[in-house]
Coordinates of C-alpha atoms and ligand atoms in Angstrom, one line a residue:
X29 CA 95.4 6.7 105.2
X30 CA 96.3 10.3 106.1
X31 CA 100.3 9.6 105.6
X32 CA 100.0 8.6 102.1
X33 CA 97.5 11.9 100.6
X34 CA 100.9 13.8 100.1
X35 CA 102.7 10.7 98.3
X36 CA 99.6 10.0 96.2
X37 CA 99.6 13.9 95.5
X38 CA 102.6 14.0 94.5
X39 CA 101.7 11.0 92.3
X40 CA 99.4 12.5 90.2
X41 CA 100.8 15.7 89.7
X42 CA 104.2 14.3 88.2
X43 CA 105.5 15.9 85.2
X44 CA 105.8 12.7 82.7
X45 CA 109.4 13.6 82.6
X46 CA 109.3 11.8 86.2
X47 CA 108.2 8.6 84.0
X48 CA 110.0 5.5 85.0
X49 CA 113.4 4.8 84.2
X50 CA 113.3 3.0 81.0
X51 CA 113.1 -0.9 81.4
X52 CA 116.6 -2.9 82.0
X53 CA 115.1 -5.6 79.8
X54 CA 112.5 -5.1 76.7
X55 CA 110.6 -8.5 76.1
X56 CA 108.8 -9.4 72.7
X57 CA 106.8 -12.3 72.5
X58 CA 105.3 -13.2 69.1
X59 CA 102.8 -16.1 69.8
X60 CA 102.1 -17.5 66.0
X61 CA 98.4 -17.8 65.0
X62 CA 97.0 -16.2 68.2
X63 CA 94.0 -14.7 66.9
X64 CA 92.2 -12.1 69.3
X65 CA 89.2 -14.6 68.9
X66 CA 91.6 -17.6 70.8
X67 CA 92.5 -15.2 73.0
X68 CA 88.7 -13.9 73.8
X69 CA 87.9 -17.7 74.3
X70 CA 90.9 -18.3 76.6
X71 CA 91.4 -15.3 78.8
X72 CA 89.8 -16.3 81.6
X73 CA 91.1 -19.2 82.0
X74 CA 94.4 -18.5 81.8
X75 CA 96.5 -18.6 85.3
X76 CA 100.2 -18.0 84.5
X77 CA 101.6 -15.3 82.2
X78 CA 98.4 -14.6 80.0
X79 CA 96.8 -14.2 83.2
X80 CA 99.6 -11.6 84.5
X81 CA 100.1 -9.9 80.9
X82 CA 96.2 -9.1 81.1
X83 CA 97.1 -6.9 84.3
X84 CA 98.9 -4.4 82.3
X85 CA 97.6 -2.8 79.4
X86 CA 95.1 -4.9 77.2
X87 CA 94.5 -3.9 73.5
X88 CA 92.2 -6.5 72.4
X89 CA 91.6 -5.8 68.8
X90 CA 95.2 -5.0 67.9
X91 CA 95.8 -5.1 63.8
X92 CA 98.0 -6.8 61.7
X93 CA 96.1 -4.5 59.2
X94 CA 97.3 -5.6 55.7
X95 CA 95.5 -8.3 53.9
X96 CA 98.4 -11.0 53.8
X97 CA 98.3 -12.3 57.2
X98 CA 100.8 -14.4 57.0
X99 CA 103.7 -15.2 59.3
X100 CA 106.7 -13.4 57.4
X101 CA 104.6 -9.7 57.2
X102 CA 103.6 -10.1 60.2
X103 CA 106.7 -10.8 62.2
X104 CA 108.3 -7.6 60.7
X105 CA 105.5 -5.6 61.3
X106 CA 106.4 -6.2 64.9
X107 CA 109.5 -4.5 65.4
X108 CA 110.4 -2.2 62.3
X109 CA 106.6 -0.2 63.2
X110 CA 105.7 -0.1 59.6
X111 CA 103.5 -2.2 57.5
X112 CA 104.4 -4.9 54.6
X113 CA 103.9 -1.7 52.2
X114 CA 106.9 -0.3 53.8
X115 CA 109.0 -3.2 55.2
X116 CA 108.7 -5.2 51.7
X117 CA 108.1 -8.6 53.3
X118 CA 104.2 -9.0 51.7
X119 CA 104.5 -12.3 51.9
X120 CA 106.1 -15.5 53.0
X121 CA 107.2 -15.9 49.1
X122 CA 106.5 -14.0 46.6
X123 CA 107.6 -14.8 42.1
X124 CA 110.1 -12.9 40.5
X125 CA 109.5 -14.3 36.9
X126 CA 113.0 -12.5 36.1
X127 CA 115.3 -14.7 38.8
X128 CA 118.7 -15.8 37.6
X129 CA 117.7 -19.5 38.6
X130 CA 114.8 -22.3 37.8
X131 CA 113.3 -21.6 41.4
X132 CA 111.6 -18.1 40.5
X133 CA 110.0 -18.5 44.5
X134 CA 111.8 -16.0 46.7
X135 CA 111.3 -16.8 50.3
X136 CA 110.7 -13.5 53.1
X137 CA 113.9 -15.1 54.9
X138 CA 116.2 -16.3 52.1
X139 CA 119.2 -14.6 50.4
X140 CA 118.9 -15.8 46.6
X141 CA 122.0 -14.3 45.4
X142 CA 124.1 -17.8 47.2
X143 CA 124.9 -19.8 44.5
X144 CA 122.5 -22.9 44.5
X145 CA 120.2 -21.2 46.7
X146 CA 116.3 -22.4 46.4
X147 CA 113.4 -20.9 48.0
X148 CA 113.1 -24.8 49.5
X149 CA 117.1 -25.3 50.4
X150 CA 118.5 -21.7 51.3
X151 CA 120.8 -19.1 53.0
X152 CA 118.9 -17.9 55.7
X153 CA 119.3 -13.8 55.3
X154 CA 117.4 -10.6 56.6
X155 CA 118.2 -9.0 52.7
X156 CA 114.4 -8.5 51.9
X157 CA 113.8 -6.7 54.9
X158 CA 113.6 -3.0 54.7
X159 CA 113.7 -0.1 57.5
X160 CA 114.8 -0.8 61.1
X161 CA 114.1 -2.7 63.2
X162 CA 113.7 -2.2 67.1
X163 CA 117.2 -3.7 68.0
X164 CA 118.8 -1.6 65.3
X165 CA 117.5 1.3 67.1
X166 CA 118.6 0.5 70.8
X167 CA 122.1 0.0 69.7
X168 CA 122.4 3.2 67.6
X169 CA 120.9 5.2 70.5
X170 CA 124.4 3.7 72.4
X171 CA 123.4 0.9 74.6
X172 CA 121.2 -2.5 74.4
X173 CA 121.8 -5.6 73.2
X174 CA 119.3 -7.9 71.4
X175 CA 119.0 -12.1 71.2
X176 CA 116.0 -13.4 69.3
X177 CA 114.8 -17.4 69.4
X178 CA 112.6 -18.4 67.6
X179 CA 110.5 -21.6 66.4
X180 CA 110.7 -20.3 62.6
X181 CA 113.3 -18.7 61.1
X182 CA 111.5 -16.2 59.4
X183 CA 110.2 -15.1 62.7
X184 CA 113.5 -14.8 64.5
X185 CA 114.9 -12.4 61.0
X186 CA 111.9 -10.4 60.7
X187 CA 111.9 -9.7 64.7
X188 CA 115.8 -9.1 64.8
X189 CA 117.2 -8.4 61.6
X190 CA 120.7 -8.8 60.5
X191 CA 122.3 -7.2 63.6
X192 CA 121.2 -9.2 66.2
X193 CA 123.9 -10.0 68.8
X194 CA 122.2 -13.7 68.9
X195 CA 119.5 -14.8 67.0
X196 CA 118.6 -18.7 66.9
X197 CA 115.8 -20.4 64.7
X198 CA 114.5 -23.9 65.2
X199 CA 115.8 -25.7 61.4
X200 CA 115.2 -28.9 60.9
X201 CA 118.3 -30.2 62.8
X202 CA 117.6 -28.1 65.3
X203 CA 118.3 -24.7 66.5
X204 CA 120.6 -22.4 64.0
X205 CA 121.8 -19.3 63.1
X206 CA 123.2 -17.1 59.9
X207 CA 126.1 -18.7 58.2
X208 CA 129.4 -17.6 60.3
X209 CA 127.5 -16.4 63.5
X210 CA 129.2 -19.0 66.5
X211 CA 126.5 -21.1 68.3
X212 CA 127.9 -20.5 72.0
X213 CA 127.3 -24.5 73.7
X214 CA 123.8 -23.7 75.1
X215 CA 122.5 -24.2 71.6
X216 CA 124.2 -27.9 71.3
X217 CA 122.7 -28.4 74.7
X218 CA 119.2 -26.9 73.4
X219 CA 119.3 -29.1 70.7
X220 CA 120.1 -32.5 72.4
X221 CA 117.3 -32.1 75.0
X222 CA 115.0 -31.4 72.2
X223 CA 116.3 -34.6 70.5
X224 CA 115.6 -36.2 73.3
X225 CA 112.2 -35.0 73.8
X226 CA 111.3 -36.1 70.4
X227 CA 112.7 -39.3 70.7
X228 CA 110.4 -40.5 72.9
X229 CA 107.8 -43.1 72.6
X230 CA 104.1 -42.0 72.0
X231 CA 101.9 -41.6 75.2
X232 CA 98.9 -39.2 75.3
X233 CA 98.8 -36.3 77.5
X234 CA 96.6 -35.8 80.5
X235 CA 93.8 -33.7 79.0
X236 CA 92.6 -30.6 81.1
X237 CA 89.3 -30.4 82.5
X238 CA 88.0 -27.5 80.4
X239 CA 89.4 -29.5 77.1
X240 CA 87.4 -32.1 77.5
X241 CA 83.7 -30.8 75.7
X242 CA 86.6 -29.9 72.7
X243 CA 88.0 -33.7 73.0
X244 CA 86.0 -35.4 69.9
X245 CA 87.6 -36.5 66.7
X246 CA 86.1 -34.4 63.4
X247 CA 87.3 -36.3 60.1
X248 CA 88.4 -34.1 57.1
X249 CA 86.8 -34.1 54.2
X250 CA 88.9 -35.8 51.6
X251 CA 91.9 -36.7 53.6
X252 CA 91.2 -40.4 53.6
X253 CA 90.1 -40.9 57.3
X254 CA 92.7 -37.8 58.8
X255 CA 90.7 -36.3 61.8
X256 CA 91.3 -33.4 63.9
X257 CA 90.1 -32.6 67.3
X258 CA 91.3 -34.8 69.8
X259 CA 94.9 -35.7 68.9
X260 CA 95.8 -35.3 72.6
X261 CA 99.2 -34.1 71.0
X262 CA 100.9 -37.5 71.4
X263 CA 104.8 -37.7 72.5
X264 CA 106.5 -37.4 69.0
X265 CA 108.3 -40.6 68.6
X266 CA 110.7 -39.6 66.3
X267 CA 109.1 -37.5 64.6
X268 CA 110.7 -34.0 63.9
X269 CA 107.3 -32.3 62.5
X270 CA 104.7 -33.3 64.6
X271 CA 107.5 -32.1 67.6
X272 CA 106.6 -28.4 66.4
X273 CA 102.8 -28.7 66.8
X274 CA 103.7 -29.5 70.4
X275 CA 103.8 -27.1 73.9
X276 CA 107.2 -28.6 73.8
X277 CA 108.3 -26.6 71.5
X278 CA 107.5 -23.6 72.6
X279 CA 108.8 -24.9 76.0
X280 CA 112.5 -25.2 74.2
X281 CA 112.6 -21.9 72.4
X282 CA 112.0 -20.6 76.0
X283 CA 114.9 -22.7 77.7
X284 CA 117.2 -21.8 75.6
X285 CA 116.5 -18.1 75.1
X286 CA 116.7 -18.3 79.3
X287 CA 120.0 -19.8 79.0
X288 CA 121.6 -17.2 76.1
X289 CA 119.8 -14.7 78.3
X290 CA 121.6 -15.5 81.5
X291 CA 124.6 -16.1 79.5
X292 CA 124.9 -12.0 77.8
X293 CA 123.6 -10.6 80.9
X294 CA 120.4 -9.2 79.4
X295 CA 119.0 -6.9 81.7
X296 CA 121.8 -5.8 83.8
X297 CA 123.4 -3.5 81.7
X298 CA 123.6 0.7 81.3
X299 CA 120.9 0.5 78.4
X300 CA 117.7 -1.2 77.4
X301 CA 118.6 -4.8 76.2
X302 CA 116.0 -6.3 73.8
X303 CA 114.8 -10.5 73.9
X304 CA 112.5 -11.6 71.1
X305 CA 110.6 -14.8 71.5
X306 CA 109.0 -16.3 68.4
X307 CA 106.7 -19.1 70.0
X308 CA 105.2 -21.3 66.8
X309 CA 103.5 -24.2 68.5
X310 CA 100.5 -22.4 68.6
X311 CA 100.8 -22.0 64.6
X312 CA 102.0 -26.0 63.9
X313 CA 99.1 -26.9 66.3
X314 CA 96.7 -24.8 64.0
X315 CA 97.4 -25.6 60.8
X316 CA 97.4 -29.5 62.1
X317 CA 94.2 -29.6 64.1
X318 CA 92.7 -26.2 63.4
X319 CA 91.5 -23.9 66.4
X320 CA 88.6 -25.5 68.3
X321 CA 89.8 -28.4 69.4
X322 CA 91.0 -30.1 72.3
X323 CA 95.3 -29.9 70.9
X324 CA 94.7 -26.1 71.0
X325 CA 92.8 -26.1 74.0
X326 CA 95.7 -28.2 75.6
X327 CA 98.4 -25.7 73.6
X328 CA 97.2 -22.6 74.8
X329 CA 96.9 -24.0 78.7
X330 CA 100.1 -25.2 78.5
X331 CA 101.7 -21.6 76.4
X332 CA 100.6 -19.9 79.6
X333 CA 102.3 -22.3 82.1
X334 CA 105.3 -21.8 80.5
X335 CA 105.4 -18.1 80.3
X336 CA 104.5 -17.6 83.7
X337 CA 107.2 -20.2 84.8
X338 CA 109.5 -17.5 82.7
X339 CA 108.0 -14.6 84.0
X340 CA 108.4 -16.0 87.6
X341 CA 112.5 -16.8 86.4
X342 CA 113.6 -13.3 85.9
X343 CA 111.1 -11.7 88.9
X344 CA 113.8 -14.2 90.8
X345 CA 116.7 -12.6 89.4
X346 CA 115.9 -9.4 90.2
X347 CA 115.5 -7.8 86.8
X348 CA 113.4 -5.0 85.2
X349 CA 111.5 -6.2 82.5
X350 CA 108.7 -5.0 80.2
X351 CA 106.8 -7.4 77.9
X352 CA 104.6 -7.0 74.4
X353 CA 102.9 -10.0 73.5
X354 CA 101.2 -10.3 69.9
X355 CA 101.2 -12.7 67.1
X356 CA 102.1 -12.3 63.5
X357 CA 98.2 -12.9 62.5
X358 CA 94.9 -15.1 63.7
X359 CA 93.8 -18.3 62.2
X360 CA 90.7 -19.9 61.7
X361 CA 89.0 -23.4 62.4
X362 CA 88.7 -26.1 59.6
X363 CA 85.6 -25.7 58.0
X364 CA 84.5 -29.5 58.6
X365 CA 84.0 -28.6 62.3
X366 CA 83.1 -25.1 61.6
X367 CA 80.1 -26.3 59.7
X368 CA 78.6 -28.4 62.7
X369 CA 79.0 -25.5 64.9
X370 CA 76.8 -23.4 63.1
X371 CA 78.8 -21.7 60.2
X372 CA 77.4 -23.4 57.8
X373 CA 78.9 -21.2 55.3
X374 CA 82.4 -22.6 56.1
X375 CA 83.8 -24.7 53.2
X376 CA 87.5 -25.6 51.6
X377 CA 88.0 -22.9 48.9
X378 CA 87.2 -24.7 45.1
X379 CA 90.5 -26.3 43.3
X380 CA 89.1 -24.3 40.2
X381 CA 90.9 -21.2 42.0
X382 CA 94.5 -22.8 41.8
X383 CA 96.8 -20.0 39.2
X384 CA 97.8 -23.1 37.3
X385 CA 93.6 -24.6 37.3
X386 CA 92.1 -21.1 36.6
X387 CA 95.3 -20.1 34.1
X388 CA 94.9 -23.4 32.3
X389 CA 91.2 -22.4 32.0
X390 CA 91.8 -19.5 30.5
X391 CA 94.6 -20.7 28.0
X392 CA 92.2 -22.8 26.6
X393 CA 89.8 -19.7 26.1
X394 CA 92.2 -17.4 24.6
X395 CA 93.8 -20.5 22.6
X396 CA 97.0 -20.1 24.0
X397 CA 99.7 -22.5 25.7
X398 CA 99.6 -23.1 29.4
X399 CA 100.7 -22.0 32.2
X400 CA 99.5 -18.3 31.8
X401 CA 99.4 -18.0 35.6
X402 CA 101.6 -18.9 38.2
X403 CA 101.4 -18.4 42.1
X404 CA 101.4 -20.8 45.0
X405 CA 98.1 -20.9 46.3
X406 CA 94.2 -20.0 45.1
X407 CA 94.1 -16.6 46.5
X408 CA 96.5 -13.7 47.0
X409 CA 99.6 -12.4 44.7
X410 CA 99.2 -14.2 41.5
X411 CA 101.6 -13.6 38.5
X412 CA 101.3 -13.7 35.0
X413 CA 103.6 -16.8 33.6
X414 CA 107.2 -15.2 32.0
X415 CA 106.1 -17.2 29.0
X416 CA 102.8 -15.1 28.2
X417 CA 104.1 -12.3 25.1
X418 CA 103.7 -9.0 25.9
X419 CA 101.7 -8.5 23.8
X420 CA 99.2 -10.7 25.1
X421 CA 99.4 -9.8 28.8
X422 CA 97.0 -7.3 28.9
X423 CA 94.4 -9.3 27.4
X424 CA 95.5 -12.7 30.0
X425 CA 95.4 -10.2 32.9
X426 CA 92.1 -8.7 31.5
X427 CA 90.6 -12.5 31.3
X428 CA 92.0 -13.6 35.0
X429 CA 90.4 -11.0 36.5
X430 CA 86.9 -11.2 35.0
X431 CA 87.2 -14.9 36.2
X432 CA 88.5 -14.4 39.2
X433 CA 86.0 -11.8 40.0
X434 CA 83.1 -13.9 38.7
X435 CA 83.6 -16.6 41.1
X436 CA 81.0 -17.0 44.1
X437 CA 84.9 -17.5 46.5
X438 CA 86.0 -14.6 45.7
X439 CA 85.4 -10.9 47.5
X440 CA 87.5 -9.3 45.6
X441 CA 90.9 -9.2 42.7
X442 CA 93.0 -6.1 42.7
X443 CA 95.0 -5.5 39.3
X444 CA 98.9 -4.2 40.4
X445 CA 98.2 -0.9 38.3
X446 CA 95.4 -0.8 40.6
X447 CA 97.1 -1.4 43.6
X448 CA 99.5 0.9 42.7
X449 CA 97.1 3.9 41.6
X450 CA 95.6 3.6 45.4
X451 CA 96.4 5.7 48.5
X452 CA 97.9 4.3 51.2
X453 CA 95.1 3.8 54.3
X454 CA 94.4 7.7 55.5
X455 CA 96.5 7.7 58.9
X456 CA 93.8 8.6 60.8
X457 CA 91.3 5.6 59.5
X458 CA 90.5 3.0 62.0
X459 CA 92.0 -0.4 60.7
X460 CA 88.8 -2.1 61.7
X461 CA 86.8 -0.2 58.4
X462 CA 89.4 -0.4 56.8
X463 CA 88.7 -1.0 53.1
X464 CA 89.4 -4.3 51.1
X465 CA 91.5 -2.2 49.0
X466 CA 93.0 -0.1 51.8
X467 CA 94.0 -3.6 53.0
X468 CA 95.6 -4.9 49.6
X469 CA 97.7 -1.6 49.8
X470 CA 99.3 -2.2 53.1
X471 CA 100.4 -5.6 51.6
X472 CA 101.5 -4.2 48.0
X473 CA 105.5 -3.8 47.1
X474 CA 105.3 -2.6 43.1
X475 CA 108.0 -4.7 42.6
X476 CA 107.0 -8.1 44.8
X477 CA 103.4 -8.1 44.4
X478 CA 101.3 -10.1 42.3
X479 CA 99.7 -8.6 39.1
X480 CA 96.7 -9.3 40.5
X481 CA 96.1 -10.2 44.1
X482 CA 93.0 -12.2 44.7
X483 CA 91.2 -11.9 48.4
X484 CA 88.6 -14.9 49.3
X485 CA 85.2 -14.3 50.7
X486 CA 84.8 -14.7 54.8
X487 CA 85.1 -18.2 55.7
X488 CA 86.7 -19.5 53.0
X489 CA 89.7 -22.1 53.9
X490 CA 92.4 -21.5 51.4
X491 CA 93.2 -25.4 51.7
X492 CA 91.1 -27.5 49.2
X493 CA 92.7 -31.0 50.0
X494 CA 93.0 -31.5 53.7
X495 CA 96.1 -33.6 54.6
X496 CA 97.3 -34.7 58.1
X497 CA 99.3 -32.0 59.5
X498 CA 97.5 -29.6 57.0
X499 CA 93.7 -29.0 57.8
X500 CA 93.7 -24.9 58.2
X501 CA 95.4 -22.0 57.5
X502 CA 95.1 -18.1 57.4
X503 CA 96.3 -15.6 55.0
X504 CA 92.9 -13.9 54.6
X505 CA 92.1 -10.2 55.1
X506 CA 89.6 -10.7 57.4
X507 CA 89.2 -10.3 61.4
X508 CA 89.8 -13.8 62.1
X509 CA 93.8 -13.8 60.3
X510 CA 93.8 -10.2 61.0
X511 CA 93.1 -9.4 64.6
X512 CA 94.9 -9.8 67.3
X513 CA 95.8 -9.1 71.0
X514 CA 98.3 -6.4 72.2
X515 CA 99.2 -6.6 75.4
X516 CA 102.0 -4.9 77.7
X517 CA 102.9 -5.4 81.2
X518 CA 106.2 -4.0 83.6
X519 CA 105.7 -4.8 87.0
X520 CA 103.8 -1.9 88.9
X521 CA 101.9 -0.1 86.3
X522 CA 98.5 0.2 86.7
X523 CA 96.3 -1.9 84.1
X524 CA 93.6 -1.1 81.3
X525 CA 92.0 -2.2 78.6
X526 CA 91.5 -0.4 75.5
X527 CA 88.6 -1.8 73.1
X528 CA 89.5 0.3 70.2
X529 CA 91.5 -1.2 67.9
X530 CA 95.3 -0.6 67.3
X531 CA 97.7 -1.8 65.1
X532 CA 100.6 -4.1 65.8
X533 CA 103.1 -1.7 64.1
X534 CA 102.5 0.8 67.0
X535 CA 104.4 -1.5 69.1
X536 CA 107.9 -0.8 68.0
X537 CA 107.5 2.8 68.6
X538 CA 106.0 2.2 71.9
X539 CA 108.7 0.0 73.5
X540 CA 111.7 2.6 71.9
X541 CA 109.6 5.2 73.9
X542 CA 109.6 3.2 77.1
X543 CA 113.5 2.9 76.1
X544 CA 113.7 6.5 75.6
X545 CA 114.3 6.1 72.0
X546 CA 113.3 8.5 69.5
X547 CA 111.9 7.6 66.6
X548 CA 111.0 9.3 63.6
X549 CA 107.2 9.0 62.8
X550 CA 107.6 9.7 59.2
X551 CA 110.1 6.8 59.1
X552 CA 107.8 4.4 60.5
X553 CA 103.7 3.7 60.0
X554 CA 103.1 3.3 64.2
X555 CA 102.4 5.3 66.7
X556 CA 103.4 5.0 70.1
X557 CA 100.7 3.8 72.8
X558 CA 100.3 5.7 75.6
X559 CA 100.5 2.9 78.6
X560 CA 100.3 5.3 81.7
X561 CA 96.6 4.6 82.5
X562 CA 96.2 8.1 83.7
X563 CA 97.6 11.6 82.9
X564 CA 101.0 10.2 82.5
X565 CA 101.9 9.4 79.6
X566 CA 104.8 6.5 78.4
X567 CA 105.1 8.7 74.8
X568 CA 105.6 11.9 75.7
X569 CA 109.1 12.5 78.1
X570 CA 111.0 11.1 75.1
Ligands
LIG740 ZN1 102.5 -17.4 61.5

């Protein structure tokens, strides 16, 4: 219509200093395990707040671009910008063969220094975690506040440091925080209505129409009769694990961050305020009943109920709001149903792989004592036991590698002198071609890493015992663990999609610029995305 040319005008030819005002309220939501491939498979169907978050701007191959995709690294990618290389969180535990105590485990999440601390019974802490992270950065730049809840501690530390004005994890009596922060009543309340919930007796769930074809029961090989696939995820009755691998988990991290959020006001004062969701039922629900059956079918329908229920809760109240949603890494089906739906490649990675297995192998071939190797699983960092002489460690590391190498698993085994000899992935290198190596290097810390870090070949579940509750995991540097989606959304802007990958640590710098936060690229391994669909652009006035 004629009256509006002028307006529309005037529209396009803004300076991007006209940009918005920045955001009353910055919202990150880390959904655990959701690969780009679930969310491929699901976006159409979703309805709520995957439906609305797929109206802003859509970045479906988003990276976590290192090679340890697991939850730690990529939690603190998130919100510090910069890779595992730089934050020092490569794993979820790493060795230190020289720790002052029997447990030589260090957990991502834990401060060892406590006195009885394990990696297994610990002091929740933010001490490995290097560089700042995005609520750091609002506060210093003189306004916004920041509450994180999460289903994982590890996710809630990673995402909000040791700064956080509130910042809850679910434990296992419930929601916590660090050791002489207060717990202000809604978290009492939080946890008796999840008490509650898991109390109650078993009763399947009405299954939704398009999770039906996925409703059949796969068994797993080895696991004495466990099967996956139609679990119908079952009321807990009691119990406190299966709880987690249950939409109604997610659905109580998101109460109660509602409640702390009315509670501090978030969103209704001078600055940007910052609320970090870490939502691990999608993760529990993986690692239980692997992707492609009808629990995550039922999970993911359910995830984006919720999340347009809380979308719908602050559009009530009134408040300015702007949301990333990623995940910390992808996952992967269990190979026993992957192999009947044709990748017949798929298959449990060999015990023979296991540090203490292969070490003990080679012990025997060098004639010396066992352990020579020590590490927690059959791929990634993998150490050289404290007891091997040093002047025998060259020769061990020499013989783990040729083995490791020479097995039809494995794609690849990195030495740390290496790892350490290799640039870091050129800036301007897509992380999609990235190499195997480049990928190592964004997961390598000289003084965390293994001294070798092994990487599987595609398709190969790191799990080689099935057990209930345990039938798939990730942790692979491939697209499967390693891609995933990158949304934003703020009421108003007009959507887009962008196919070419980006990385998740560009979305740090990207909120701060919507906050009109500076940040120093050298400081960070981002980059700030651009979410004015036209000329505008969301990086630039800052
Ligand atoms: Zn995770």
């Amino acid at each position: 219509m004629r009256f509006l040319i002028p307006a529309l005008l005037a529209l396009s030819a803004a300076p991007a200093s006209a940009a918005a005002p920045p955001p009353k309220l910055l919202i990150m939501i880390s959904v655990d395990q959701l690969s780009a491939d679930l969310f491929a498979q699901y976006r159409r169907h979703f309805t709520g707040g995957l439906a609305r978050l797929q109206e802003g701007a859509v970045f479906p191959s988003g990276y976590q671009s290192h090679a340890a995709s697991e939850t730690c690294p990529g939690h603190a990618t998130l919100l510090t910008g910069s890779r595992p290389a730089r934050t020092g969180i490569i794993a979820n535990s790493w060795i230190d063969p020289a720790a002052p105590r029997a447990d030589k485990n260090i957990y991502c999440a834990e401060d060892e220094s406590v006195a009885g601390s394990t990696s297994l019974r610990y002091t929740p802490s933010a001490i490995h975690l290097r560089g700042r992270v995005l609520g750091d950065r609002l506060r210093a730049s003189g306004g916004g506040r920041t509450l994180v809840v999460a289903g994982k501690d590890r996710s809630a530390i990673m995402m909000g440091g040791a700064n956080a004005d509130a910042i809850f994890w679910w434990g296992s009596a419930g929601f916590a925080t660090y050791a002489g922060h207060a717990a202000p009543p809604a978290v009492a309340e939080a946890n008796r209505a999840a008490d509650a919930v898991i109390a109650r007796p078993a009763a399947a769930r009405p299954l939704p129409t398009l999770c039906r074809a996925r409703d059949r029961a796969v068994p797993l090989d080895g696991a004495g009769g466990v099967t996956v696939g139609s679990g119908r995820l079952v009321s807990t009755a009691g119990d406190r694990s299966l709880y987690r691998a249950t939409p109604g988990f997610d659905a109580a991290v998101i109460a109660l961050a509602d409640a702390l959020r009315r509670e501090m006001r978030l969103g209704r004062g001078e600055g940007s305020d910052l609320l970090a969701l870490g939502l691990a039922a999608s993760d529990y629900v993986g690692h239980a009943f692997g992707t492609q059956g009808a629990e995550m079918c039922i999970q993911l329908l359910a995830l984006d109920a919720l999340l347009g229920e809380f979308f719908a809760r602050l559009d009530a109240e009134g408040i300015d709001y702007a949301v990333a949603l990623s995940a910390d890494h992808g996952g992967l089906d269990a190979p026993e149903r992957a192999r009947e739906q044709g990748a017949t490649a798929a298959a449990r990675v060999d015990p023979a792989l296991a540090p203490a297995a292969m070490g003990a192998a080679i012990a025997g071939r060098l004639g010396l004592a066992a352990p020579v190797l020590v590490g927690e699983a059959p791929f990634g960092d993998i150490y050289l036991a404290p007891a091997v002489s040093r002047r025998r460690r060259d020769r061990v590391l020499r013989a783990a590698v040729a083995a490791y190498r020479a097995h039809p698993q494995v794609a690849a085994a990195f030495t740390r002198a290496e790892l350490a000899a290799a640039p870091a992935p050129a800036p301007s290198a897509s992380p999609e071609a990235w190499s195997l190596l480049d990928r190592a290097k964004a997961s390598f810390d000289p003084a965390r890493s293994g001294d070798l870090v092994v990487l599987l070949k595609p398709g190969i579940m790191p799990i080689a015992v099935p057990s209930r509750g345990y039938s798939a995991t990730h942790g692979s540097a491939w697209s499967y663990d390693r891609r995933v989606p990158v949304l934003f959304w703020r009421k108003g802007m007009a959507g887009f999609e962008q196919p070419l990958p980006v990385e998740t640590v560009d979305i740090m710098p990207t909120l701060a610029a919507l906050a009109g936060v500076r940040v120093d690229p050298a400081e960070i391994d981002g980059r700030c995305l651009d979410l004015d669909a036209g000329p505008g652009d969301t990086c630039a006035a800052r």
